[in-house]
């Protein structure tokens, strides 16, 4: 069994990998634009010119009237005024013209119709002002003169360019042929999008993502059906794809697992230039060239053949960094560059020296600073790409960045999004998802990004000026009061004025599997020998609540099995229970419902929003605050519908500290 | 004849116009998104979500192995080290797994294959390190938990979003229907792109431009064939279009000319809300609503019906400012915003109070400042849109901006273009077009923008720090020397160090109509009574040369007919001669050739590039300078091929001043 594995994967640095691949592509004639083709203008939008385009005719190609009115000789109008108007005979001294008409021979100006009195007999016009020569005349060549450059080569044709091409006498244009790209998803564990996946099965979506990326890069894309992990079947699919495509991407099978045939197939149908690249995520990529192209003389003989890693974030990164630029190059242009912004990173990132690491971050502007928060999740977490506003590259030979460092972030969102993003941080509650959706639905050009670091972590982020508001449900052990003591201690004492705003009250309780098989009825059951608990992380309000309650009930945490296993959100606690890893966990009703768990309610708590005064008074949060105060809002109704929530004080100022 | 004209066009301010139109659209049910439709994910790229999307399943939907290797119980590995390895029995303590496999029951970690020694018998593995729990395990819900928000409503679906949608259990997604847009070009004078236009005929291209703009805004577009100026024919086309489209755009016929049926037809098929808008360019626009929709219940009853002005810049502006935002609104989203940059405007702009004026500018960065140069050309000049990097809005109630003012410019180019643009200014020569094309073709991510203000104007722009280089052929009357005296006087004397670089020598002569009907052989003929001359503007090198030569030959400019008629480029002089407005003009051979004129060579002159030292030494110009010095470049060959040029000193430093 082990003999079938090929573990010769060797990581080469990104720039070296690209250079080796490019050298092989160069040899195969694949590092230059593909063939030229001529397309009609109505098909030319967003195509790339394959040669400079020169004007064939001038535009206008004659002296043209620029107004509806009368063409005249300017000398004939000299001296006309309101007190001494002049009359001109129609047909000899004044010629009726419409916009676009050629200037009648002998005339050199146009008087607009609104400034002319047409005399009743229809034989004369009267004018009240002199007309300078060339008034309302578009001189021949005013726009373009025959022989002038209209568009350079390598120019992606925009809407207005179509006008200039047509206006300068062209009905078609020479462009680079669209690259033809095949995406072949492989894997016996894959099921198509929309199908139900059983454990061990994976929903195949990389081909959707990669196809859209290739389409965005201007390619004609073929998405192959899923091919099972069968050497002959994969090889047949790849061979077929090579007949008709300039680039064939096999996904995945590029690591060193038992069923990873990709490198073998690439080696058989062509040549492996690189197998394994020192980027993170993205290691197991294969870059190759196939020289077995069909003999159709209209096609180039060769094709690029790549193995894309299976993890979605790796797949996107490899495509974006390595494959995409080639696709643009084939069309005679550089890949579009993304703007870069300088931002403050919120936490330390340790990166292995030797790898180029690409860290997805969310972005928002707090005061004068742009704040970049690294998004959780490994190469398998597609939502980290969905949430990413930008990507921070930590180069090889660097071991990371420290919290608070200034870093350059490549933007993956419209630049205007950054200062329209409300950064929420702190404790997790499902209401924040609903609030983000409600804000978006309201049409306000506003975004709400939540980071889940627990209540205490949220207040610390406000201290550092890294967020606009924090969700918090911190119980003070001494007073039994929610949030205010912590806000006093952590913000007010440091001269950070803030407002504590009611969001919801909610029921916390024990989530247990459906039917409650272990008959758990209260906290006391956590110390039973047959019950495994799953905890929340230190600093989470729910953890504080648990400790408070354990103490109150005189229960020793050391007797709670699983007390040390920490999860970061209500939902992940619910997942741990749902999957049988734990028998119960403390959390909110909505999370239990989401995972179809039973719920043993224990107590009601307050979940507030803490908002620094400067943001509370600023324009960014105004639509959000208005939404919270609106007692008839769809958001409020949605929260109530989830169950377990009280909304009586939503939007109320509970304290100004 | 005049009774058929409807001159009731009244200009209302842009915001008022939009408000009136929107009020009518609102009443007609057209100010909200169109219907929803469900599309498969492979068709969903760039569509806009019509409802929030919540995760149906968690991702992963089971605890998944994240590496190829062996699943183990972490407790079994405690104590393993290189000096005391541990053995685990395959099948009972260690289970072979591939990436993506479900974690076998009872195990809680994965050891990667590379860190395992598979013992020969195949029954055991040996490990050299302890394994922490959850190592290389992707916990259920790590990416998304069922019930979480995947995408909000009103979100334009990106490539990565397709992955998140599929991964969270969706095979399709609810999106807003694509707006259906019809573009109807009307006008008896129109000929289609690629056809030959006779005088009075106009090449129709607005429909190409507007269709591309609508397509870019996510619409399905029908481009109608050209309809002649015939009331019944236009009305029939519009009626037909209304059957199947959400918006029908009639182009043009929206001003008050004899054959402008548009407003009448809009009024008959619906209602005119606005006719005439106080924007520049763009005045004669019609905004209306048609309520005569077919009875197909799958369609909304009404449609928007607009008359777009005929001048291309007006058409684009009206579409961009007024129509486009509605098309996005129909898809549940805001029109994408363009970034804004702060720039220094190079010349005074006078704008009529009462109009919102939109000024096209080219942009480039010189030193620390972004320089915005207004582009020449009225509403008919499509090339002003091709060349525009941005648009400056001069609001109503403002009368313009003064030269050197700081202004906000909306970007119409990628932000990265600005500091990659070489701003050339000064005298016009066709070589600059060739150089721009050559730079682009070389693949260097560089742009060359030329503004034609004459040699003197170019040196003045360098004085003000508004360009990187200036093309100059200024003859010093006293010394007969080219450029150096002027550069000394205008730059060096003000402590602006610069380099004078050879570009070409070129032949100046008299351009005359083919066959030289007036038998013009030299300057002396300009004073003949039957010869009309066309001059260049003051400050142009060619004008200086003319005056120098006239003086030398003791000819009086007052005896030159047409001496006062000024053109700004060699090509426009050639156009004046070609169209019969003048019998001759002084200029270069290439311009004569471009317009197929005969040429009477008079003398050879030097055309140099003047480059301030700081730019000469900077990185921006390096590829351009290298190209000039390359004696085998395609650019040099192209210049020679034009004829009349000498390239012996191209790229040589002629003086450092």
mmCIF file of N, CA and C in Angstrom, chain A residues 2 5 42 54 61-63 66 68 98-99 102 113 118 134 138 140 142-145 147-149 153-154 158 160 163 171 197-198 200-201 205 209 223 257 311 337 380-383 385-386 420 433-434 440 565 575 579 581 594-595, chain B residues 2 5 42 54 61-63 66 68 99 102 113 118 134 138 140 142-145 147 149 153 158-160 163 194 197-198 200-201 205 223 257 259 311 337 380-383 385-386 420 433-434 440 565 571 575 579 581 594-595:
data_model
loop_
_atom_site.group_PDB
_atom_site.id
_atom_site.type_symbol
_atom_site.label_atom_id
_atom_site.label_comp_id
_atom_site.label_asym_id
_atom_site.label_seq_id
_atom_site.Cartn_x
_atom_site.Cartn_y
_atom_site.Cartn_z
ATOM 1 N N UNK A 2 1.870 1.254 0.899
ATOM 2 C CA UNK A 2 2.688 2.458 1.010
ATOM 3 C C UNK A 2 3.514 2.687 -0.251
ATOM 4 N N UNK A 5 2.397 5.291 -2.703
ATOM 5 C CA UNK A 5 2.412 6.722 -2.384
ATOM 6 C C UNK A 5 3.682 7.359 -2.965
ATOM 7 N N UNK A 42 -19.177 44.505 -31.824
ATOM 8 C CA UNK A 42 -20.190 44.165 -30.814
ATOM 9 C C UNK A 42 -19.800 42.936 -30.003
ATOM 10 N N UNK A 54 -4.952 52.216 -35.512
ATOM 11 C CA UNK A 54 -4.789 53.584 -36.026
ATOM 12 C C UNK A 54 -6.086 54.000 -36.703
ATOM 13 N N UNK A 61 -15.614 63.199 -40.313
ATOM 14 C CA UNK A 61 -14.900 63.083 -41.586
ATOM 15 C C UNK A 61 -15.311 64.201 -42.536
ATOM 16 N N UNK A 62 -15.996 65.201 -42.016
ATOM 17 C CA UNK A 62 -16.374 66.402 -42.777
ATOM 18 C C UNK A 62 -16.649 67.488 -41.738
ATOM 19 N N UNK A 63 -16.697 68.747 -42.186
ATOM 20 C CA UNK A 63 -17.072 69.802 -41.249
ATOM 21 C C UNK A 63 -18.558 69.669 -40.952
ATOM 22 N N UNK A 66 -22.986 71.585 -35.568
ATOM 23 C CA UNK A 66 -23.051 71.069 -34.202
ATOM 24 C C UNK A 66 -24.339 71.465 -33.505
ATOM 25 N N UNK A 68 -28.818 72.346 -34.335
ATOM 26 C CA UNK A 68 -29.913 72.552 -35.267
ATOM 27 C C UNK A 68 -30.060 74.061 -35.455
ATOM 28 N N UNK A 98 -29.513 70.628 -39.598
ATOM 29 C CA UNK A 98 -29.678 69.909 -38.342
ATOM 30 C C UNK A 98 -28.294 69.518 -37.838
ATOM 31 N N UNK A 99 -28.253 69.219 -36.575
ATOM 32 C CA UNK A 99 -27.011 68.735 -35.987
ATOM 33 C C UNK A 99 -26.492 67.553 -36.819
ATOM 34 N N UNK A 102 -23.561 68.215 -42.994
ATOM 35 C CA UNK A 102 -22.313 68.847 -43.447
ATOM 36 C C UNK A 102 -22.557 70.354 -43.563
ATOM 37 N N UNK A 113 -31.125 77.401 -33.685
ATOM 38 C CA UNK A 113 -32.515 77.693 -34.027
ATOM 39 C C UNK A 113 -33.177 78.612 -32.996
ATOM 40 N N UNK A 118 -37.722 83.156 -37.385
ATOM 41 C CA UNK A 118 -38.086 82.765 -38.748
ATOM 42 C C UNK A 118 -39.254 83.643 -39.179
ATOM 43 N N UNK A 134 -16.799 79.698 -37.319
ATOM 44 C CA UNK A 134 -16.681 78.359 -36.715
ATOM 45 C C UNK A 134 -17.581 78.138 -35.520
ATOM 46 N N UNK A 138 -18.345 71.517 -35.942
ATOM 47 C CA UNK A 138 -17.334 70.541 -35.529
ATOM 48 C C UNK A 138 -16.428 70.322 -36.726
ATOM 49 N N UNK A 140 -13.708 68.962 -39.214
ATOM 50 C CA UNK A 140 -13.218 67.647 -39.612
ATOM 51 C C UNK A 140 -11.992 67.284 -38.766
ATOM 52 N N UNK A 142 -11.819 66.871 -35.617
ATOM 53 C CA UNK A 142 -11.837 67.399 -34.243
ATOM 54 C C UNK A 142 -11.649 66.275 -33.225
ATOM 55 N N UNK A 143 -12.236 65.125 -33.511
ATOM 56 C CA UNK A 143 -12.161 64.004 -32.573
ATOM 57 C C UNK A 143 -10.904 63.179 -32.853
ATOM 58 N N UNK A 144 -10.813 62.693 -34.069
ATOM 59 C CA UNK A 144 -9.632 61.897 -34.454
ATOM 60 C C UNK A 144 -9.267 62.247 -35.881
ATOM 61 N N UNK A 145 -7.978 62.252 -36.154
ATOM 62 C CA UNK A 145 -7.519 62.462 -37.521
ATOM 63 C C UNK A 145 -7.015 61.126 -38.046
ATOM 64 N N UNK A 147 -4.970 58.284 -39.264
ATOM 65 C CA UNK A 147 -3.565 57.938 -38.983
ATOM 66 C C UNK A 147 -3.190 58.086 -37.519
ATOM 67 N N UNK A 148 -4.027 58.749 -36.721
ATOM 68 C CA UNK A 148 -3.705 58.865 -35.292
ATOM 69 C C UNK A 148 -3.880 57.520 -34.582
ATOM 70 N N UNK A 149 -3.186 57.390 -33.469
ATOM 71 C CA UNK A 149 -3.327 56.188 -32.652
ATOM 72 C C UNK A 149 -4.672 56.226 -31.928
ATOM 73 N N UNK A 153 -1.657 48.537 -28.482
ATOM 74 C CA UNK A 153 -1.754 47.081 -28.339
ATOM 75 C C UNK A 153 -1.816 46.738 -26.849
ATOM 76 N N UNK A 154 -2.414 45.594 -26.539
ATOM 77 C CA UNK A 154 -2.436 45.149 -25.141
ATOM 78 C C UNK A 154 -3.398 45.939 -24.278
ATOM 79 N N UNK A 158 -12.659 48.943 -23.364
ATOM 80 C CA UNK A 158 -13.738 49.419 -22.494
ATOM 81 C C UNK A 158 -14.904 49.889 -23.363
ATOM 82 N N UNK A 160 -16.203 52.861 -23.903
ATOM 83 C CA UNK A 160 -15.960 54.046 -24.736
ATOM 84 C C UNK A 160 -14.993 53.735 -25.882
ATOM 85 N N UNK A 163 -16.623 52.975 -29.144
ATOM 86 C CA UNK A 163 -17.022 54.156 -29.891
ATOM 87 C C UNK A 163 -15.867 54.719 -30.712
ATOM 88 N N UNK A 171 -14.775 48.329 -38.196
ATOM 89 C CA UNK A 171 -15.960 47.522 -37.918
ATOM 90 C C UNK A 171 -15.588 46.308 -37.095
ATOM 91 N N UNK A 197 -24.235 15.382 1.132
ATOM 92 C CA UNK A 197 -22.957 14.725 1.384
ATOM 93 C C UNK A 197 -23.043 13.913 2.658
ATOM 94 N N UNK A 198 -22.625 12.632 2.592
ATOM 95 C CA UNK A 198 -22.557 11.811 3.790
ATOM 96 C C UNK A 198 -21.188 11.989 4.437
ATOM 97 N N UNK A 200 -17.527 11.758 5.251
ATOM 98 C CA UNK A 200 -16.462 11.291 4.375
ATOM 99 C C UNK A 200 -16.616 11.811 2.970
ATOM 100 N N UNK A 201 -17.799 12.268 2.623
ATOM 101 C CA UNK A 201 -17.992 12.876 1.308
ATOM 102 C C UNK A 201 -17.805 14.388 1.421
ATOM 103 N N UNK A 205 -16.652 22.119 -4.788
ATOM 104 C CA UNK A 205 -16.967 23.470 -5.271
ATOM 105 C C UNK A 205 -15.744 24.195 -5.798
ATOM 106 N N UNK A 209 -15.432 27.728 -8.189
ATOM 107 C CA UNK A 209 -14.640 28.911 -7.824
ATOM 108 C C UNK A 209 -13.574 29.180 -8.886
ATOM 109 N N UNK A 223 -15.875 23.320 -17.405
ATOM 110 C CA UNK A 223 -15.850 22.640 -16.099
ATOM 111 C C UNK A 223 -16.187 21.184 -16.368
ATOM 112 N N UNK A 257 -0.937 11.734 -1.163
ATOM 113 C CA UNK A 257 -1.825 10.696 -0.637
ATOM 114 C C UNK A 257 -1.869 9.472 -1.529
ATOM 115 N N UNK A 311 -7.549 21.875 -0.914
ATOM 116 C CA UNK A 311 -8.154 22.812 0.026
ATOM 117 C C UNK A 311 -8.523 24.089 -0.704
ATOM 118 N N UNK A 337 -3.674 44.892 -11.079
ATOM 119 C CA UNK A 337 -3.065 44.997 -9.765
ATOM 120 C C UNK A 337 -4.090 45.421 -8.732
ATOM 121 N N UNK A 380 -8.715 25.096 4.677
ATOM 122 C CA UNK A 380 -9.993 24.495 4.327
ATOM 123 C C UNK A 380 -11.174 25.424 4.527
ATOM 124 N N UNK A 381 -10.904 26.617 5.035
ATOM 125 C CA UNK A 381 -12.004 27.489 5.452
ATOM 126 C C UNK A 381 -12.307 28.513 4.367
ATOM 127 N N UNK A 382 -13.231 28.183 3.491
ATOM 128 C CA UNK A 382 -13.580 29.063 2.371
ATOM 129 C C UNK A 382 -14.169 30.372 2.889
ATOM 130 N N UNK A 383 -14.839 30.329 4.039
ATOM 131 C CA UNK A 383 -15.431 31.573 4.559
ATOM 132 C C UNK A 383 -14.356 32.604 4.901
ATOM 133 N N UNK A 385 -12.071 33.388 2.953
ATOM 134 C CA UNK A 385 -11.959 34.150 1.703
ATOM 135 C C UNK A 385 -13.195 35.008 1.469
ATOM 136 N N UNK A 386 -14.331 34.492 1.905
ATOM 137 C CA UNK A 386 -15.572 35.267 1.748
ATOM 138 C C UNK A 386 -15.492 36.526 2.609
ATOM 139 N N UNK A 420 -16.549 52.172 5.468
ATOM 140 C CA UNK A 420 -17.984 51.927 5.637
ATOM 141 C C UNK A 420 -18.211 50.664 6.442
ATOM 142 N N UNK A 433 -25.055 38.352 13.378
ATOM 143 C CA UNK A 433 -25.247 37.902 11.987
ATOM 144 C C UNK A 433 -26.516 38.509 11.406
ATOM 145 N N UNK A 434 -27.582 38.444 12.212
ATOM 146 C CA UNK A 434 -28.857 38.998 11.752
ATOM 147 C C UNK A 434 -28.746 40.496 11.516
ATOM 148 N N UNK A 440 -27.396 45.258 5.574
ATOM 149 C CA UNK A 440 -27.191 45.113 4.145
ATOM 150 C C UNK A 440 -28.527 45.224 3.412
ATOM 151 N N UNK A 565 -11.392 21.603 27.835
ATOM 152 C CA UNK A 565 -11.570 21.681 26.373
ATOM 153 C C UNK A 565 -12.339 22.960 26.039
ATOM 154 N N UNK A 575 -21.687 22.267 18.186
ATOM 155 C CA UNK A 575 -21.126 21.258 17.286
ATOM 156 C C UNK A 575 -20.483 20.124 18.075
ATOM 157 N N UNK A 579 -21.833 16.348 17.693
ATOM 158 C CA UNK A 579 -21.042 15.289 17.077
ATOM 159 C C UNK A 579 -20.646 14.218 18.080
ATOM 160 N N UNK A 581 -18.792 14.528 20.803
ATOM 161 C CA UNK A 581 -17.530 14.730 21.508
ATOM 162 C C UNK A 581 -17.753 15.092 22.962
ATOM 163 N N UNK A 594 -29.989 25.679 16.273
ATOM 164 C CA UNK A 594 -29.316 25.624 14.972
ATOM 165 C C UNK A 594 -28.801 24.221 14.706
ATOM 166 N N UNK A 595 -28.359 23.531 15.774
ATOM 167 C CA UNK A 595 -27.811 22.190 15.590
ATOM 168 C C UNK A 595 -28.822 21.127 16.007
ATOM 169 N N UNK B 2 -41.221 74.913 -39.348
ATOM 170 C CA UNK B 2 -40.860 75.224 -37.962
ATOM 171 C C UNK B 2 -41.927 74.729 -36.992
ATOM 172 N N UNK B 5 -41.216 71.572 -35.061
ATOM 173 C CA UNK B 5 -40.171 71.518 -34.037
ATOM 174 C C UNK B 5 -40.783 71.717 -32.653
ATOM 175 N N UNK B 42 -23.490 27.364 -10.962
ATOM 176 C CA UNK B 42 -22.557 27.590 -12.076
ATOM 177 C C UNK B 42 -23.017 28.728 -12.982
ATOM 178 N N UNK B 54 -28.444 31.447 4.347
ATOM 179 C CA UNK B 54 -28.003 30.857 5.613
ATOM 180 C C UNK B 54 -27.481 29.457 5.324
ATOM 181 N N UNK B 61 -19.077 18.830 7.527
ATOM 182 C CA UNK B 61 -20.280 18.321 8.194
ATOM 183 C C UNK B 61 -19.959 17.104 9.053
ATOM 184 N N UNK B 62 -18.676 16.853 9.273
ATOM 185 C CA UNK B 62 -18.212 15.779 10.151
ATOM 186 C C UNK B 62 -16.782 16.142 10.557
ATOM 187 N N UNK B 63 -16.247 15.491 11.586
ATOM 188 C CA UNK B 63 -14.840 15.735 11.940
ATOM 189 C C UNK B 63 -13.985 15.080 10.870
ATOM 190 N N UNK B 66 -7.289 16.078 8.320
ATOM 191 C CA UNK B 66 -6.767 17.201 7.551
ATOM 192 C C UNK B 66 -5.439 16.853 6.897
ATOM 193 N N UNK B 68 -3.071 13.330 5.083
ATOM 194 C CA UNK B 68 -2.934 11.903 4.810
ATOM 195 C C UNK B 68 -2.039 11.329 5.910
ATOM 196 N N UNK B 99 -6.610 12.651 3.633
ATOM 197 C CA UNK B 99 -7.205 13.966 3.851
ATOM 198 C C UNK B 99 -8.683 13.919 3.474
ATOM 199 N N UNK B 102 -13.490 10.863 7.261
ATOM 200 C CA UNK B 102 -14.015 11.111 8.613
ATOM 201 C C UNK B 102 -13.027 10.544 9.634
ATOM 202 N N UNK B 113 1.622 11.308 7.350
ATOM 203 C CA UNK B 113 2.331 10.141 6.828
ATOM 204 C C UNK B 113 3.840 10.320 6.867
ATOM 205 N N UNK B 118 6.366 3.219 8.685
ATOM 206 C CA UNK B 118 5.504 2.051 8.513
ATOM 207 C C UNK B 118 6.399 0.816 8.586
ATOM 208 N N UNK B 134 -6.597 16.690 18.585
ATOM 209 C CA UNK B 134 -7.137 17.518 17.496
ATOM 210 C C UNK B 134 -6.092 17.930 16.466
ATOM 211 N N UNK B 138 -9.990 18.608 11.140
ATOM 212 C CA UNK B 138 -10.864 19.756 10.880
ATOM 213 C C UNK B 138 -12.190 19.456 11.560
ATOM 214 N N UNK B 140 -15.920 19.505 12.803
ATOM 215 C CA UNK B 140 -17.214 19.789 12.198
ATOM 216 C C UNK B 140 -17.572 21.265 12.432
ATOM 217 N N UNK B 142 -16.041 23.878 11.420
ATOM 218 C CA UNK B 142 -14.882 24.783 11.470
ATOM 219 C C UNK B 142 -15.052 25.931 10.479
ATOM 220 N N UNK B 143 -15.600 25.619 9.319
ATOM 221 C CA UNK B 143 -15.762 26.626 8.276
ATOM 222 C C UNK B 143 -17.093 27.367 8.469
ATOM 223 N N UNK B 144 -18.172 26.625 8.461
ATOM 224 C CA UNK B 144 -19.493 27.217 8.661
ATOM 225 C C UNK B 144 -20.318 26.273 9.501
ATOM 226 N N UNK B 145 -21.161 26.845 10.355
ATOM 227 C CA UNK B 145 -22.087 26.038 11.127
ATOM 228 C C UNK B 145 -23.477 26.249 10.544
ATOM 229 N N UNK B 147 -27.007 27.211 9.885
ATOM 230 C CA UNK B 147 -27.783 28.347 10.393
ATOM 231 C C UNK B 147 -26.999 29.643 10.373
ATOM 232 N N UNK B 149 -24.999 32.892 8.834
ATOM 233 C CA UNK B 149 -25.162 33.706 7.635
ATOM 234 C C UNK B 149 -23.999 33.429 6.681
ATOM 235 N N UNK B 153 -28.184 39.628 1.781
ATOM 236 C CA UNK B 153 -28.938 40.000 0.581
ATOM 237 C C UNK B 153 -28.226 41.176 -0.102
ATOM 238 N N UNK B 158 -19.125 36.748 -5.784
ATOM 239 C CA UNK B 158 -17.754 36.642 -6.273
ATOM 240 C C UNK B 158 -17.389 35.164 -6.405
ATOM 241 N N UNK B 159 -16.201 34.902 -6.938
ATOM 242 C CA UNK B 159 -15.819 33.505 -7.150
ATOM 243 C C UNK B 159 -15.828 32.724 -5.837
ATOM 244 N N UNK B 160 -15.225 33.284 -4.794
ATOM 245 C CA UNK B 160 -15.135 32.537 -3.544
ATOM 246 C C UNK B 160 -16.509 32.313 -2.914
ATOM 247 N N UNK B 163 -18.070 29.028 -3.652
ATOM 248 C CA UNK B 163 -17.586 27.952 -2.791
ATOM 249 C C UNK B 163 -18.342 27.898 -1.479
ATOM 250 N N UNK B 194 -18.121 50.081 -39.392
ATOM 251 C CA UNK B 194 -17.474 49.298 -40.427
ATOM 252 C C UNK B 194 -17.933 49.685 -41.829
ATOM 253 N N UNK B 197 -18.853 55.982 -44.410
ATOM 254 C CA UNK B 197 -19.773 57.103 -44.209
ATOM 255 C C UNK B 197 -19.448 58.198 -45.207
ATOM 256 N N UNK B 198 -20.496 58.672 -45.915
ATOM 257 C CA UNK B 198 -20.309 59.827 -46.803
ATOM 258 C C UNK B 198 -20.534 61.097 -46.002
ATOM 259 N N UNK B 200 -22.089 64.005 -44.196
ATOM 260 C CA UNK B 200 -23.457 64.092 -43.690
ATOM 261 C C UNK B 200 -23.901 62.811 -43.016
ATOM 262 N N UNK B 201 -23.212 61.730 -43.300
ATOM 263 C CA UNK B 201 -23.529 60.477 -42.624
ATOM 264 C C UNK B 201 -22.637 60.330 -41.391
ATOM 265 N N UNK B 205 -22.250 54.545 -33.267
ATOM 266 C CA UNK B 205 -21.546 53.683 -32.298
ATOM 267 C C UNK B 205 -22.051 53.854 -30.880
ATOM 268 N N UNK B 223 -29.476 45.137 -28.718
ATOM 269 C CA UNK B 223 -29.120 46.296 -29.541
ATOM 270 C C UNK B 223 -29.990 46.235 -30.785
ATOM 271 N N UNK B 257 -34.659 69.262 -32.614
ATOM 272 C CA UNK B 257 -34.508 69.364 -34.071
ATOM 273 C C UNK B 257 -35.769 68.931 -34.807
ATOM 274 N N UNK B 259 -36.360 66.511 -36.782
ATOM 275 C CA UNK B 259 -36.719 65.102 -36.853
ATOM 276 C C UNK B 259 -36.644 64.405 -35.503
ATOM 277 N N UNK B 311 -24.829 63.098 -28.940
ATOM 278 C CA UNK B 311 -23.375 63.231 -28.828
ATOM 279 C C UNK B 311 -22.844 62.154 -27.892
ATOM 280 N N UNK B 337 -18.973 52.414 -6.525
ATOM 281 C CA UNK B 337 -18.432 53.752 -6.398
ATOM 282 C C UNK B 337 -17.034 53.813 -6.954
ATOM 283 N N UNK B 380 -18.909 65.892 -28.584
ATOM 284 C CA UNK B 380 -18.822 64.979 -29.722
ATOM 285 C C UNK B 380 -17.518 64.213 -29.777
ATOM 286 N N UNK B 381 -16.637 64.483 -28.821
ATOM 287 C CA UNK B 381 -15.288 63.936 -28.919
ATOM 288 C C UNK B 381 -15.148 62.686 -28.056
ATOM 289 N N UNK B 382 -15.386 61.547 -28.657
ATOM 290 C CA UNK B 382 -15.334 60.282 -27.913
ATOM 291 C C UNK B 382 -13.924 60.011 -27.403
ATOM 292 N N UNK B 383 -12.921 60.497 -28.127
ATOM 293 C CA UNK B 383 -11.556 60.241 -27.663
ATOM 294 C C UNK B 383 -11.280 60.906 -26.323
ATOM 295 N N UNK B 385 -13.154 60.639 -23.864
ATOM 296 C CA UNK B 385 -13.502 59.583 -22.900
ATOM 297 C C UNK B 385 -12.471 58.463 -22.933
ATOM 298 N N UNK B 386 -11.931 58.218 -24.119
ATOM 299 C CA UNK B 386 -10.910 57.176 -24.228
ATOM 300 C C UNK B 386 -9.671 57.580 -23.438
ATOM 301 N N UNK B 420 2.056 55.458 -12.810
ATOM 302 C CA UNK B 420 2.753 54.774 -13.896
ATOM 303 C C UNK B 420 2.603 55.538 -15.190
ATOM 304 N N UNK B 433 2.867 59.503 -30.417
ATOM 305 C CA UNK B 433 1.867 58.431 -30.548
ATOM 306 C C UNK B 433 2.556 57.083 -30.695
ATOM 307 N N UNK B 434 3.559 57.061 -31.570
ATOM 308 C CA UNK B 434 4.283 55.806 -31.788
ATOM 309 C C UNK B 434 4.995 55.358 -30.520
ATOM 310 N N UNK B 440 3.600 50.566 -24.604
ATOM 311 C CA UNK B 440 2.542 49.639 -24.240
ATOM 312 C C UNK B 440 2.881 48.242 -24.773
ATOM 313 N N UNK B 565 -5.764 82.577 -38.653
ATOM 314 C CA UNK B 565 -6.507 81.333 -38.352
ATOM 315 C C UNK B 565 -5.540 80.327 -37.741
ATOM 316 N N UNK B 571 -1.675 67.867 -37.496
ATOM 317 C CA UNK B 571 -2.761 67.156 -38.159
ATOM 318 C C UNK B 571 -3.947 68.066 -38.425
ATOM 319 N N UNK B 575 -5.743 68.827 -41.890
ATOM 320 C CA UNK B 575 -7.181 68.709 -42.112
ATOM 321 C C UNK B 575 -7.713 69.963 -42.799
ATOM 322 N N UNK B 579 -9.517 69.705 -46.384
ATOM 323 C CA UNK B 579 -10.946 69.963 -46.586
ATOM 324 C C UNK B 579 -11.185 71.221 -47.409
ATOM 325 N N UNK B 581 -10.345 74.352 -46.750
ATOM 326 C CA UNK B 581 -10.457 75.603 -46.025
ATOM 327 C C UNK B 581 -9.246 76.493 -46.244
ATOM 328 N N UNK B 594 -0.417 61.552 -43.744
ATOM 329 C CA UNK B 594 -1.597 60.984 -43.075
ATOM 330 C C UNK B 594 -2.873 61.413 -43.780
ATOM 331 N N UNK B 595 -2.895 62.650 -44.302
ATOM 332 C CA UNK B 595 -4.100 63.146 -44.971
ATOM 333 C C UNK B 595 -3.951 63.094 -46.492
#
